[in-house]
Amino acid sequence: MGGDQPALRLSGKEVFFYVFLPFALGHYLSALLRTVNAVLAPDLVASLSLSPAQLGLLTSAFFVSFALVQLPVGIALDRYGPRKVQLVLLVVAAGGALMFAFGDSFLELVLARTVIGFGLGGCFMAAVKAISTWIDPARLPSVQGFLIAIGGLGAASATAPVRKALEHMDWRGLFVLLALLLACTAFLIWSATPRVAQAPKPKANVPVLESIAAVYRDARFRKTISLILIPHAVFFGIQGLWIGRWLADVARFPDHAVVYLLYLSMAAVIFGAIAVGMITEWAGKRGIKPLDVAGIGIALFVAVQVAIVCNWKPSFQLLSVLFTLIGTITGIEYAIVAQNMPKSLTGRAATCLNLLIFVGAFVVQAGFGLMIGLWEPNHLGHHPAIAYRVAFGVLVLLQLPGLVSFARRRLTQTQPSSISSGSVVHATPISPKMPEPSAAQSCSAGFPSAARTVRKARQNSSPQIPSAAADKADSIHTLGAPRVMAAGLHCPATRK
């Protein structure tokens, strides 16, 4: 798709094939590479004789660089657009994958994993920025739900499909293949996605850090993260590691059963993300805001964790799947921020949000492990159930203030509306014997029937129209036709 086309219009199918799919493929590969070490761990340990501490550092290197790159990526997305930014980052990620494939030492693999995280740090944000440019904001929750579902599919692909691929190649060959896929995705985004005129760049006298601070100062941004940020961090931090350990230590499932339940959990992410998007769009058509949908979902998510704290033994399998299924509601945070922030700041706002989420996920995952470590494991290496109950209880306590604050805001918003609706002053009904002039007569007489029309509509169809409307209608008698037309009132007899 040729040069810059500022007035380009795309159909729904063109947006899907030229915008959504290329960027969604990048997000798919990002999710796959983020979780692939869980399956490759035995092979990496056997090849390089890694200790558990080294394996943990190697895996977490991805998250460190992924989080640190968020703010620079947000600035670049707003300044250069998702097409150029994603091209560069995916090429960097492809280079990191090749470095990993040919690394011969622990430090080389850590460096390569860091480069991969750096290159994939903008995949989701670039997709959000690109999609929000081309679709109606009301459809953002639904479309981003599909995007999150594709990420869940990428994470699921890092389990059984990767294990199947390792039957035909070693982990080095796998990373060469992944590097080729990243490079092909970069070429696809560059060649297929439409080029659009960039929005005006921020004024030179507005520092970048000040514009980032403006995102954090925005009341709508703070209101959103006060409810969803901590649950989102809990979802990311627990899903990627501790749900599996909980199933093994507390529920005492064998390894193959744990793997199967984790696979079901990944599938739940896919269906949950799609369902959240569809429910949010359905609710929006009925006047229900996405933040209200999120409030209900967060309450259910916390309820699942309360059930885990209560050690609800008959449903350990169900709780492990419900945790990820309902936890996908936290992904709505991206759509809410994209809908409420100015277009010039959507990329920056989304990456500020992503930075908070990944830092929070790191804190949750590490802090949860520290709490579990306060109890000694048994001779089989399993930690006691009380350790997990206390750790999950602390997470519930951290999430409750945001949920309670949201509920209090909703109550205070509904009370003034009920008071005002009860204090409406009703106008005196018009006499039924008064003749109504025709539209033409009304126009020629300076619109004298406008007040009576408003009163009649108020009496027959909406008896609670405020008296201010009647006062405005009464004033029409004193207005000349030019002043009435200037006020936006058009004569029905003169419309053709």
CSV table of C-alpha atoms in Angstrom, one decimal:
chain,number,residue,atom,x,y,z
A,1,MET,CA,0.0,0.0,0.0
A,2,GLY,CA,1.8,3.0,-1.4
A,3,GLY,CA,2.8,6.3,0.0
A,4,ASP,CA,1.2,8.4,2.7
A,5,GLN,CA,-2.6,8.4,2.4
A,6,PRO,CA,-4.1,10.8,4.9
A,7,ALA,CA,-7.6,10.4,3.6
A,8,LEU,CA,-7.5,6.6,3.2
A,9,ARG,CA,-10.6,4.8,4.1
A,10,LEU,CA,-10.6,1.0,4.6
A,11,SER,CA,-13.5,-1.4,4.7
A,12,GLY,CA,-14.0,-3.8,7.6
A,13,LYS,CA,-12.3,-6.7,5.8
A,14,GLU,CA,-9.4,-4.5,4.8
A,15,VAL,CA,-8.9,-3.4,8.4
A,16,PHE,CA,-8.9,-7.0,9.4
A,17,PHE,CA,-6.4,-8.3,6.8
A,18,TYR,CA,-4.1,-5.2,6.5
A,19,VAL,CA,-4.1,-3.9,10.1
A,20,PHE,CA,-5.4,-6.4,12.6
A,21,LEU,CA,-3.8,-9.7,11.4
A,22,PRO,CA,-0.2,-8.4,10.8
A,23,PHE,CA,0.0,-6.7,14.2
A,24,ALA,CA,-1.8,-9.6,15.9
A,25,LEU,CA,0.8,-12.0,14.6
A,26,GLY,CA,3.5,-9.9,16.3
A,27,HIS,CA,1.6,-10.2,19.5
A,28,TYR,CA,1.1,-13.9,19.0
A,29,LEU,CA,4.9,-14.4,18.7
A,30,SER,CA,5.5,-12.2,21.7
A,31,ALA,CA,3.3,-14.3,23.9
A,32,LEU,CA,4.9,-17.5,22.6
A,33,LEU,CA,8.5,-16.3,23.3
A,34,ARG,CA,7.5,-15.0,26.7
A,35,THR,CA,6.4,-18.4,27.9
A,36,VAL,CA,8.5,-20.8,25.8
A,37,ASN,CA,11.2,-21.2,28.5
A,38,ALA,CA,8.7,-23.2,30.7
A,39,VAL,CA,8.9,-26.0,28.1
A,40,LEU,CA,12.6,-25.5,27.2
A,41,ALA,CA,13.8,-25.5,30.8
A,42,PRO,CA,14.9,-29.2,30.9
A,43,ASP,CA,16.7,-28.8,27.6
A,44,LEU,CA,18.5,-25.6,28.6
A,45,VAL,CA,19.5,-27.1,31.9
A,46,ALA,CA,20.9,-30.2,30.2
A,47,SER,CA,22.8,-28.2,27.6
A,48,LEU,CA,24.4,-25.6,29.8
A,49,SER,CA,24.2,-27.2,33.3
A,50,LEU,CA,22.2,-24.3,34.6
A,51,SER,CA,21.3,-24.0,38.3
A,52,PRO,CA,17.8,-23.1,39.4
A,53,ALA,CA,18.9,-19.6,40.2
A,54,GLN,CA,20.5,-19.2,36.8
A,55,LEU,CA,17.4,-20.6,35.1
A,56,GLY,CA,15.2,-18.1,37.0
A,57,LEU,CA,17.5,-15.1,36.1
A,58,LEU,CA,17.6,-16.2,32.4
A,59,THR,CA,13.8,-16.3,32.3
A,60,SER,CA,13.2,-13.1,34.1
A,61,ALA,CA,15.6,-11.1,31.9
A,62,PHE,CA,12.8,-11.0,29.3
A,63,PHE,CA,10.4,-9.3,31.7
A,64,VAL,CA,13.0,-6.7,32.9
A,65,SER,CA,13.8,-5.4,29.4
A,66,PHE,CA,10.1,-5.8,28.4
A,67,ALA,CA,9.1,-3.4,31.2
A,68,LEU,CA,12.0,-0.9,30.8
A,69,VAL,CA,11.2,-0.4,27.1
A,70,GLN,CA,7.6,0.5,27.6
A,71,LEU,CA,8.0,4.3,28.0
A,72,PRO,CA,10.4,4.8,25.1
A,73,VAL,CA,8.1,2.7,22.9
A,74,GLY,CA,5.1,4.8,23.9
A,75,ILE,CA,6.9,8.0,22.9
A,76,ALA,CA,8.0,6.4,19.6
A,77,LEU,CA,4.5,5.2,18.8
A,78,ASP,CA,3.0,8.7,19.2
A,79,ARG,CA,5.8,10.3,17.3
A,80,TYR,CA,6.5,7.8,14.4
A,81,GLY,CA,3.4,5.5,14.4
A,82,PRO,CA,3.0,1.8,15.0
A,83,ARG,CA,4.1,0.7,11.5
A,84,LYS,CA,7.7,2.1,11.7
A,85,VAL,CA,8.2,1.3,15.3
A,86,GLN,CA,7.0,-2.3,15.0
A,87,LEU,CA,9.2,-2.9,12.0
A,88,VAL,CA,12.4,-1.9,13.9
A,89,LEU,CA,11.5,-3.7,17.1
A,90,LEU,CA,10.6,-7.0,15.4
A,91,VAL,CA,14.0,-6.9,13.5
A,92,VAL,CA,15.7,-6.4,16.9
A,93,ALA,CA,13.7,-9.4,18.4
A,94,ALA,CA,14.7,-11.5,15.4
A,95,GLY,CA,18.3,-10.7,16.0
A,96,GLY,CA,17.9,-11.6,19.7
A,97,ALA,CA,16.4,-14.9,18.8
A,98,LEU,CA,19.4,-15.7,16.6
A,99,MET,CA,21.7,-14.7,19.4
A,100,PHE,CA,19.9,-17.1,21.7
A,101,ALA,CA,20.1,-19.9,19.1
A,102,PHE,CA,23.9,-19.6,18.8
A,103,GLY,CA,24.7,-18.7,22.5
A,104,ASP,CA,27.2,-20.9,24.2
A,105,SER,CA,27.2,-19.6,27.7
A,106,PHE,CA,24.8,-18.5,30.4
A,107,LEU,CA,25.7,-14.8,30.0
A,108,GLU,CA,25.2,-14.9,26.2
A,109,LEU,CA,21.8,-16.4,26.7
A,110,VAL,CA,20.8,-13.8,29.3
A,111,LEU,CA,21.9,-11.0,26.9
A,112,ALA,CA,20.0,-12.6,24.0
A,113,ARG,CA,16.9,-13.1,26.2
A,114,THR,CA,17.1,-9.4,27.2
A,115,VAL,CA,17.3,-8.3,23.5
A,116,ILE,CA,14.3,-10.5,22.7
A,117,GLY,CA,12.3,-8.8,25.5
A,118,PHE,CA,13.4,-5.4,24.2
A,119,GLY,CA,12.3,-6.2,20.7
A,120,LEU,CA,8.9,-7.6,21.7
A,121,GLY,CA,8.1,-4.9,24.3
A,122,GLY,CA,6.0,-3.0,21.8
A,123,CYS,CA,4.0,-5.7,20.1
A,124,PHE,CA,0.8,-5.3,22.1
A,125,MET,CA,1.0,-1.5,22.3
A,126,ALA,CA,1.7,-1.1,18.6
A,127,ALA,CA,-1.3,-3.3,17.8
A,128,VAL,CA,-3.5,-1.3,20.1
A,129,LYS,CA,-2.3,2.0,18.6
A,130,ALA,CA,-2.8,0.7,15.0
A,131,ILE,CA,-6.2,-0.7,15.7
A,132,SER,CA,-7.5,2.4,17.5
A,133,THR,CA,-6.5,4.4,14.4
A,134,TRP,CA,-8.8,2.5,12.1
A,135,ILE,CA,-11.9,1.4,14.0
A,136,ASP,CA,-14.8,3.0,15.9
A,137,PRO,CA,-13.8,3.6,19.5
A,138,ALA,CA,-17.0,1.9,20.6
A,139,ARG,CA,-15.6,-1.4,19.1
A,140,LEU,CA,-12.3,-1.2,20.8
A,141,PRO,CA,-13.2,-3.6,23.7
A,142,SER,CA,-14.4,-6.3,21.3
A,143,VAL,CA,-11.4,-6.0,18.9
A,144,GLN,CA,-8.9,-5.9,21.7
A,145,GLY,CA,-10.5,-8.9,23.2
A,146,PHE,CA,-9.7,-10.8,20.1
A,147,LEU,CA,-6.2,-9.4,20.2
A,148,ILE,CA,-5.7,-10.7,23.8
A,149,ALA,CA,-7.2,-14.0,22.7
A,150,ILE,CA,-4.5,-14.3,20.0
A,151,GLY,CA,-1.9,-13.7,22.7
A,152,GLY,CA,-3.5,-16.5,24.7
A,153,LEU,CA,-3.2,-18.7,21.6
A,154,GLY,CA,0.5,-17.8,21.4
A,155,ALA,CA,1.0,-18.8,25.0
A,156,ALA,CA,-0.8,-22.1,24.5
A,157,SER,CA,1.4,-22.7,21.4
A,158,ALA,CA,4.4,-22.6,23.6
A,159,THR,CA,3.3,-25.8,25.4
A,160,ALA,CA,2.3,-28.9,23.4
A,161,PRO,CA,3.2,-27.6,19.9
A,162,VAL,CA,6.7,-26.6,21.0
A,163,ARG,CA,7.2,-29.9,22.7
A,164,LYS,CA,6.1,-31.6,19.4
A,165,ALA,CA,8.6,-29.4,17.4
A,166,LEU,CA,11.4,-30.5,19.7
A,167,GLU,CA,10.9,-34.0,18.5
A,168,HIS,CA,12.3,-32.9,15.1
A,169,MET,CA,14.9,-30.3,16.1
A,170,ASP,CA,16.7,-29.0,19.2
A,171,TRP,CA,16.1,-25.8,21.0
A,172,ARG,CA,18.7,-24.0,18.9
A,173,GLY,CA,16.9,-24.9,15.7
A,174,LEU,CA,13.6,-23.8,17.2
A,175,PHE,CA,15.0,-20.3,17.9
A,176,VAL,CA,16.3,-20.1,14.3
A,177,LEU,CA,12.8,-20.8,13.2
A,178,LEU,CA,11.3,-18.2,15.5
A,179,ALA,CA,13.8,-15.6,14.3
A,180,LEU,CA,12.6,-16.3,10.7
A,181,LEU,CA,9.0,-15.9,11.8
A,182,LEU,CA,9.8,-12.6,13.5
A,183,ALA,CA,11.5,-11.3,10.4
A,184,CYS,CA,8.7,-12.3,8.1
A,185,THR,CA,6.2,-10.6,10.4
A,186,ALA,CA,8.2,-7.4,10.3
A,187,PHE,CA,8.2,-7.5,6.5
A,188,LEU,CA,4.4,-8.2,6.5
A,189,ILE,CA,3.7,-5.2,8.7
A,190,TRP,CA,5.9,-2.9,6.5
A,191,SER,CA,4.5,-4.1,3.2
A,192,ALA,CA,0.8,-4.7,4.0
A,193,THR,CA,-0.3,-2.2,6.6
A,194,PRO,CA,-1.5,1.2,5.3
A,195,ARG,CA,0.7,4.3,5.6
A,196,VAL,CA,-1.1,7.2,7.2
A,197,ALA,CA,-0.2,10.8,7.8
A,198,GLN,CA,1.2,11.3,11.3
A,199,ALA,CA,-0.5,13.4,13.9
A,200,PRO,CA,1.2,16.7,14.7
A,201,LYS,CA,4.2,16.2,16.9
A,202,PRO,CA,4.1,17.6,20.4
A,203,LYS,CA,5.3,21.2,20.7
A,204,ALA,CA,9.0,21.5,21.4
A,205,ASN,CA,8.3,23.5,24.6
A,206,VAL,CA,6.4,20.5,26.1
A,207,PRO,CA,9.0,18.1,27.5
A,208,VAL,CA,8.5,14.4,27.0
A,209,LEU,CA,8.6,13.6,30.7
A,210,GLU,CA,6.0,16.3,31.3
A,211,SER,CA,3.7,14.7,28.8
A,212,ILE,CA,4.2,11.3,30.5
A,213,ALA,CA,3.5,12.9,33.8
A,214,ALA,CA,0.3,14.3,32.3
A,215,VAL,CA,-0.8,10.8,31.6
A,216,TYR,CA,-0.4,9.8,35.2
A,217,ARG,CA,-2.1,13.0,36.4
A,218,ASP,CA,-5.2,12.4,34.2
A,219,ALA,CA,-8.2,11.6,36.5
A,220,ARG,CA,-9.6,9.1,34.0
A,221,PHE,CA,-6.3,7.2,33.9
A,222,ARG,CA,-6.0,7.1,37.7
A,223,LYS,CA,-9.6,6.0,38.1
A,224,THR,CA,-9.0,3.1,35.7
A,225,ILE,CA,-5.8,1.9,37.3
A,226,SER,CA,-7.2,2.3,40.8
A,227,LEU,CA,-9.7,-0.5,40.1
A,228,ILE,CA,-7.9,-2.8,37.6
A,229,LEU,CA,-4.1,-2.4,37.9
A,230,ILE,CA,-3.5,-4.6,41.0
A,231,PRO,CA,-5.9,-7.4,39.8
A,232,HIS,CA,-4.1,-7.2,36.4
A,233,ALA,CA,-0.7,-7.6,38.0
A,234,VAL,CA,-2.1,-10.5,40.1
A,235,PHE,CA,-3.4,-12.2,37.0
A,236,PHE,CA,-0.1,-11.9,35.1
A,237,GLY,CA,2.1,-12.8,38.1
A,238,ILE,CA,0.1,-15.8,39.4
A,239,GLN,CA,-1.0,-17.3,36.1
A,240,GLY,CA,2.5,-17.6,34.7
A,241,LEU,CA,4.0,-19.6,37.6
A,242,TRP,CA,2.1,-20.0,40.9
A,243,ILE,CA,-1.2,-21.5,39.8
A,244,GLY,CA,0.8,-24.5,38.6
A,245,ARG,CA,2.7,-24.8,41.8
A,246,TRP,CA,-0.5,-24.4,43.8
A,247,LEU,CA,-2.0,-27.4,41.9
A,248,ALA,CA,1.0,-29.5,42.6
A,249,ASP,CA,1.6,-28.5,46.3
A,250,VAL,CA,-1.9,-28.1,47.6
A,251,ALA,CA,-4.2,-30.0,45.3
A,252,ARG,CA,-1.4,-32.7,44.9
A,253,PHE,CA,-2.1,-33.4,41.2
A,254,PRO,CA,0.6,-35.3,39.3
A,255,ASP,CA,2.7,-33.5,36.8
A,256,HIS,CA,0.8,-34.6,33.7
A,257,ALA,CA,-2.5,-33.5,35.3
A,258,VAL,CA,-1.0,-30.1,36.2
A,259,VAL,CA,0.2,-29.7,32.6
A,260,TYR,CA,-3.3,-30.5,31.3
A,261,LEU,CA,-5.0,-28.1,33.7
A,262,LEU,CA,-2.6,-25.3,32.7
A,263,TYR,CA,-3.4,-26.0,29.0
A,264,LEU,CA,-7.0,-25.7,29.8
A,265,SER,CA,-6.3,-22.4,31.6
A,266,MET,CA,-4.6,-21.1,28.4
A,267,ALA,CA,-7.6,-22.1,26.4
A,268,ALA,CA,-9.7,-20.2,29.0
A,269,VAL,CA,-7.7,-17.1,28.3
A,270,ILE,CA,-8.6,-17.3,24.6
A,271,PHE,CA,-12.4,-17.7,25.2
A,272,GLY,CA,-12.4,-15.3,28.1
A,273,ALA,CA,-10.8,-12.5,26.2
A,274,ILE,CA,-13.3,-12.9,23.3
A,275,ALA,CA,-16.2,-13.1,25.8
A,276,VAL,CA,-15.1,-9.9,27.6
A,277,GLY,CA,-14.9,-8.0,24.4
A,278,MET,CA,-18.3,-9.1,23.2
A,279,ILE,CA,-19.9,-8.5,26.6
A,280,THR,CA,-18.4,-5.0,26.9
A,281,GLU,CA,-19.6,-4.1,23.4
A,282,TRP,CA,-23.1,-5.4,24.1
A,283,ALA,CA,-23.2,-3.5,27.4
A,284,GLY,CA,-22.0,-0.3,25.7
A,285,LYS,CA,-25.0,-0.4,23.4
A,286,ARG,CA,-27.2,-0.4,26.5
A,287,GLY,CA,-25.5,2.5,28.1
A,288,ILE,CA,-23.2,0.5,30.5
A,289,LYS,CA,-19.7,1.8,30.6
A,290,PRO,CA,-16.7,-0.5,30.2
A,291,LEU,CA,-15.4,0.5,33.7
A,292,ASP,CA,-18.7,-0.8,35.1
A,293,VAL,CA,-18.3,-4.1,33.3
A,294,ALA,CA,-14.7,-4.2,34.7
A,295,GLY,CA,-16.0,-3.6,38.2
A,296,ILE,CA,-18.3,-6.6,38.0
A,297,GLY,CA,-15.6,-8.8,36.6
A,298,ILE,CA,-13.0,-7.7,39.2
A,299,ALA,CA,-15.5,-8.6,42.0
A,300,LEU,CA,-15.9,-12.1,40.5
A,301,PHE,CA,-12.1,-12.4,40.1
A,302,VAL,CA,-11.5,-11.6,43.7
A,303,ALA,CA,-14.3,-14.0,44.7
A,304,VAL,CA,-12.4,-16.8,43.0
A,305,GLN,CA,-9.3,-15.9,45.0
A,306,VAL,CA,-11.4,-15.9,48.2
A,307,ALA,CA,-12.5,-19.5,47.4
A,308,ILE,CA,-8.8,-20.4,47.0
A,309,VAL,CA,-8.1,-18.8,50.4
A,310,CYS,CA,-10.9,-20.9,51.9
A,311,ASN,CA,-9.3,-24.0,50.5
A,312,TRP,CA,-12.4,-25.1,48.6
A,313,LYS,CA,-11.1,-28.7,47.9
A,314,PRO,CA,-13.9,-30.1,45.8
A,315,SER,CA,-13.2,-27.6,43.0
A,316,PHE,CA,-9.5,-27.2,42.8
A,317,GLN,CA,-9.6,-27.9,39.0
A,318,LEU,CA,-12.5,-25.5,38.5
A,319,LEU,CA,-10.8,-22.7,40.5
A,320,SER,CA,-7.6,-23.0,38.5
A,321,VAL,CA,-9.5,-22.6,35.2
A,322,LEU,CA,-11.8,-19.9,36.6
A,323,PHE,CA,-8.8,-17.9,37.8
A,324,THR,CA,-7.6,-17.4,34.2
A,325,LEU,CA,-11.1,-17.3,32.6
A,326,ILE,CA,-12.4,-14.5,34.8
A,327,GLY,CA,-9.0,-12.9,35.1
A,328,THR,CA,-9.1,-12.0,31.4
A,329,ILE,CA,-11.5,-9.2,32.4
A,330,THR,CA,-8.3,-7.2,33.5
A,331,GLY,CA,-7.4,-6.9,29.8
A,332,ILE,CA,-10.3,-4.4,29.4
A,333,GLU,CA,-8.0,-1.9,31.0
A,334,TYR,CA,-6.2,-1.2,27.7
A,335,ALA,CA,-9.5,-0.5,25.9
A,336,ILE,CA,-10.7,1.9,28.6
A,337,VAL,CA,-7.5,3.9,28.5
A,338,ALA,CA,-7.5,4.0,24.7
A,339,GLN,CA,-11.1,5.2,24.6
A,340,ASN,CA,-10.6,8.0,27.2
A,341,MET,CA,-7.1,9.4,26.4
A,342,PRO,CA,-6.5,11.9,23.6
A,343,LYS,CA,-5.4,10.4,20.3
A,344,SER,CA,-2.0,12.1,20.5
A,345,LEU,CA,-1.3,10.3,23.8
A,346,THR,CA,-2.9,6.8,23.3
A,347,GLY,CA,0.5,5.2,22.6
A,348,ARG,CA,2.2,6.9,25.6
A,349,ALA,CA,-0.8,6.1,27.9
A,350,ALA,CA,-0.9,2.5,26.9
A,351,THR,CA,2.8,2.0,27.4
A,352,CYS,CA,2.7,3.8,30.8
A,353,LEU,CA,-0.1,1.4,31.7
A,354,ASN,CA,1.9,-1.6,30.5
A,355,LEU,CA,5.0,-0.5,32.5
A,356,LEU,CA,2.9,-0.4,35.7
A,357,ILE,CA,1.4,-3.8,34.9
A,358,PHE,CA,4.7,-5.6,34.3
A,359,VAL,CA,6.4,-4.0,37.2
A,360,GLY,CA,3.4,-5.0,39.3
A,361,ALA,CA,3.5,-8.6,37.9
A,362,PHE,CA,7.1,-8.8,38.9
A,363,VAL,CA,6.4,-7.6,42.4
A,364,VAL,CA,3.4,-10.0,42.8
A,365,GLN,CA,5.4,-13.0,41.4
A,366,ALA,CA,8.4,-12.4,43.5
A,367,GLY,CA,6.5,-11.4,46.7
A,368,PHE,CA,4.3,-14.4,46.4
A,369,GLY,CA,7.4,-16.6,46.3
A,370,LEU,CA,8.8,-14.9,49.3
A,371,MET,CA,5.6,-15.5,51.3
A,372,ILE,CA,5.5,-19.2,50.3
A,373,GLY,CA,9.1,-19.5,51.3
A,374,LEU,CA,8.3,-18.6,54.9
A,375,TRP,CA,7.0,-22.2,55.4
A,376,GLU,CA,9.4,-25.2,55.0
A,377,PRO,CA,8.5,-27.7,52.3
A,378,ASN,CA,7.9,-31.4,53.3
A,379,HIS,CA,10.2,-34.3,52.3
A,380,LEU,CA,8.6,-34.3,48.8
A,381,GLY,CA,9.3,-30.6,48.2
A,382,HIS,CA,5.6,-29.5,48.6
A,383,HIS,CA,4.9,-26.4,50.6
A,384,PRO,CA,1.9,-26.6,53.0
A,385,ALA,CA,-1.6,-25.3,52.0
A,386,ILE,CA,-1.5,-22.6,54.7
A,387,ALA,CA,1.4,-20.9,52.9
A,388,TYR,CA,-0.7,-20.5,49.8
A,389,ARG,CA,-3.8,-19.5,51.7
A,390,VAL,CA,-1.9,-16.7,53.5
A,391,ALA,CA,-0.3,-15.5,50.2
A,392,PHE,CA,-3.6,-15.4,48.3
A,393,GLY,CA,-5.2,-13.7,51.3
A,394,VAL,CA,-2.6,-10.9,51.1
A,395,LEU,CA,-3.4,-10.5,47.4
A,396,VAL,CA,-7.1,-10.3,48.1
A,397,LEU,CA,-6.5,-7.6,50.7
A,398,LEU,CA,-4.4,-5.6,48.2
A,399,GLN,CA,-7.2,-5.7,45.6
A,400,LEU,CA,-10.1,-4.8,48.0
A,401,PRO,CA,-9.4,-1.1,48.4
A,402,GLY,CA,-9.8,-0.4,44.7
A,403,LEU,CA,-13.0,-2.4,44.5
A,404,VAL,CA,-14.5,-0.7,47.5
A,405,SER,CA,-13.5,2.7,46.2
A,406,PHE,CA,-15.1,1.9,42.8
A,407,ALA,CA,-18.4,0.8,44.5
A,408,ARG,CA,-18.5,4.0,46.6
A,409,ARG,CA,-18.0,6.2,43.5
A,410,ARG,CA,-20.9,4.4,41.8
A,411,LEU,CA,-23.2,4.9,44.8
A,412,THR,CA,-22.4,8.6,45.0
A,413,GLN,CA,-23.0,9.0,41.2
A,414,THR,CA,-26.5,7.4,41.4
A,415,GLN,CA,-27.7,9.4,44.5
A,416,PRO,CA,-27.6,12.9,42.9
A,417,SER,CA,-29.5,11.7,39.8
A,418,SER,CA,-32.3,10.3,42.0
A,419,ILE,CA,-32.6,13.5,44.0
A,420,SER,CA,-32.7,15.7,40.9
A,421,SER,CA,-35.3,13.5,39.3
A,422,GLY,CA,-37.5,13.8,42.4
A,423,SER,CA,-37.4,17.6,42.4
A,424,VAL,CA,-38.6,18.3,38.9
A,425,VAL,CA,-41.1,21.1,38.7
A,426,HIS,CA,-44.1,20.4,36.4
A,427,ALA,CA,-45.4,23.1,34.2
A,428,THR,CA,-49.1,24.0,34.1
A,429,PRO,CA,-50.8,21.9,31.3
A,430,ILE,CA,-52.1,23.9,28.3
A,431,SER,CA,-55.8,24.3,27.7
A,432,PRO,CA,-57.2,21.6,25.4
A,433,LYS,CA,-59.5,24.1,23.8
A,434,MET,CA,-56.7,26.3,22.5
A,435,PRO,CA,-56.4,25.8,18.7
A,436,GLU,CA,-53.0,24.9,17.3
A,437,PRO,CA,-51.9,26.9,14.3
A,438,SER,CA,-50.4,25.2,11.3
A,439,ALA,CA,-46.7,25.1,10.7
A,440,ALA,CA,-46.9,27.7,8.0
A,441,GLN,CA,-48.9,30.0,10.3
A,442,SER,CA,-46.4,29.4,13.1
A,443,CYS,CA,-43.5,30.5,10.8
A,444,SER,CA,-45.3,33.6,9.6
A,445,ALA,CA,-46.3,34.6,13.2
A,446,GLY,CA,-42.7,34.4,14.5
A,447,PHE,CA,-43.0,30.8,15.8
A,448,PRO,CA,-45.6,31.4,18.5
A,449,SER,CA,-46.6,27.7,18.6
A,450,ALA,CA,-43.1,26.6,19.7
A,451,ALA,CA,-43.8,27.1,23.4
A,452,ARG,CA,-47.2,25.3,23.2
A,453,THR,CA,-45.5,22.4,21.3
A,454,VAL,CA,-42.9,22.0,24.0
A,455,ARG,CA,-45.6,22.0,26.7
A,456,LYS,CA,-47.8,19.6,24.8
A,457,ALA,CA,-44.9,17.2,24.3
A,458,ARG,CA,-44.0,17.5,28.0
A,459,GLN,CA,-47.6,16.8,29.0
A,460,ASN,CA,-48.2,13.8,26.7
A,461,SER,CA,-44.9,12.0,26.3
A,462,SER,CA,-42.4,13.2,28.9
A,463,PRO,CA,-44.2,14.8,31.9
A,464,GLN,CA,-40.9,15.4,33.7
A,465,ILE,CA,-39.3,17.9,31.3
A,466,PRO,CA,-37.6,20.6,33.6
A,467,SER,CA,-39.3,23.9,33.8
A,468,ALA,CA,-36.3,25.5,32.2
A,469,ALA,CA,-37.3,24.0,28.9
A,470,ALA,CA,-40.7,25.7,29.2
A,471,ASP,CA,-39.1,29.0,30.1
A,472,LYS,CA,-36.9,28.7,27.0
A,473,ALA,CA,-39.9,27.9,24.9
A,474,ASP,CA,-41.8,30.9,26.3
A,475,SER,CA,-39.0,33.2,25.3
A,476,ILE,CA,-39.6,32.2,21.7
A,477,HIS,CA,-42.6,34.5,21.6
A,478,THR,CA,-40.3,37.4,22.2
A,479,LEU,CA,-37.7,36.4,19.6
A,480,GLY,CA,-37.8,37.3,15.9
A,481,ALA,CA,-37.4,34.7,13.3
A,482,PRO,CA,-33.7,35.4,12.6
A,483,ARG,CA,-32.8,35.1,16.3
A,484,VAL,CA,-34.8,31.8,16.5
A,485,MET,CA,-33.0,30.4,13.5
A,486,ALA,CA,-29.7,31.5,14.9
A,487,ALA,CA,-30.5,29.5,18.1
A,488,GLY,CA,-30.8,26.3,16.0
A,489,LEU,CA,-34.6,26.1,15.8
A,490,HIS,CA,-35.8,25.4,12.2
A,491,CYS,CA,-39.2,25.9,10.8
A,492,PRO,CA,-40.7,22.6,9.7
A,493,ALA,CA,-42.6,24.4,6.9
A,494,THR,CA,-39.4,25.7,5.4
A,495,ARG,CA,-37.5,22.4,5.3
A,496,LYS,CA,-37.4,20.7,2.0
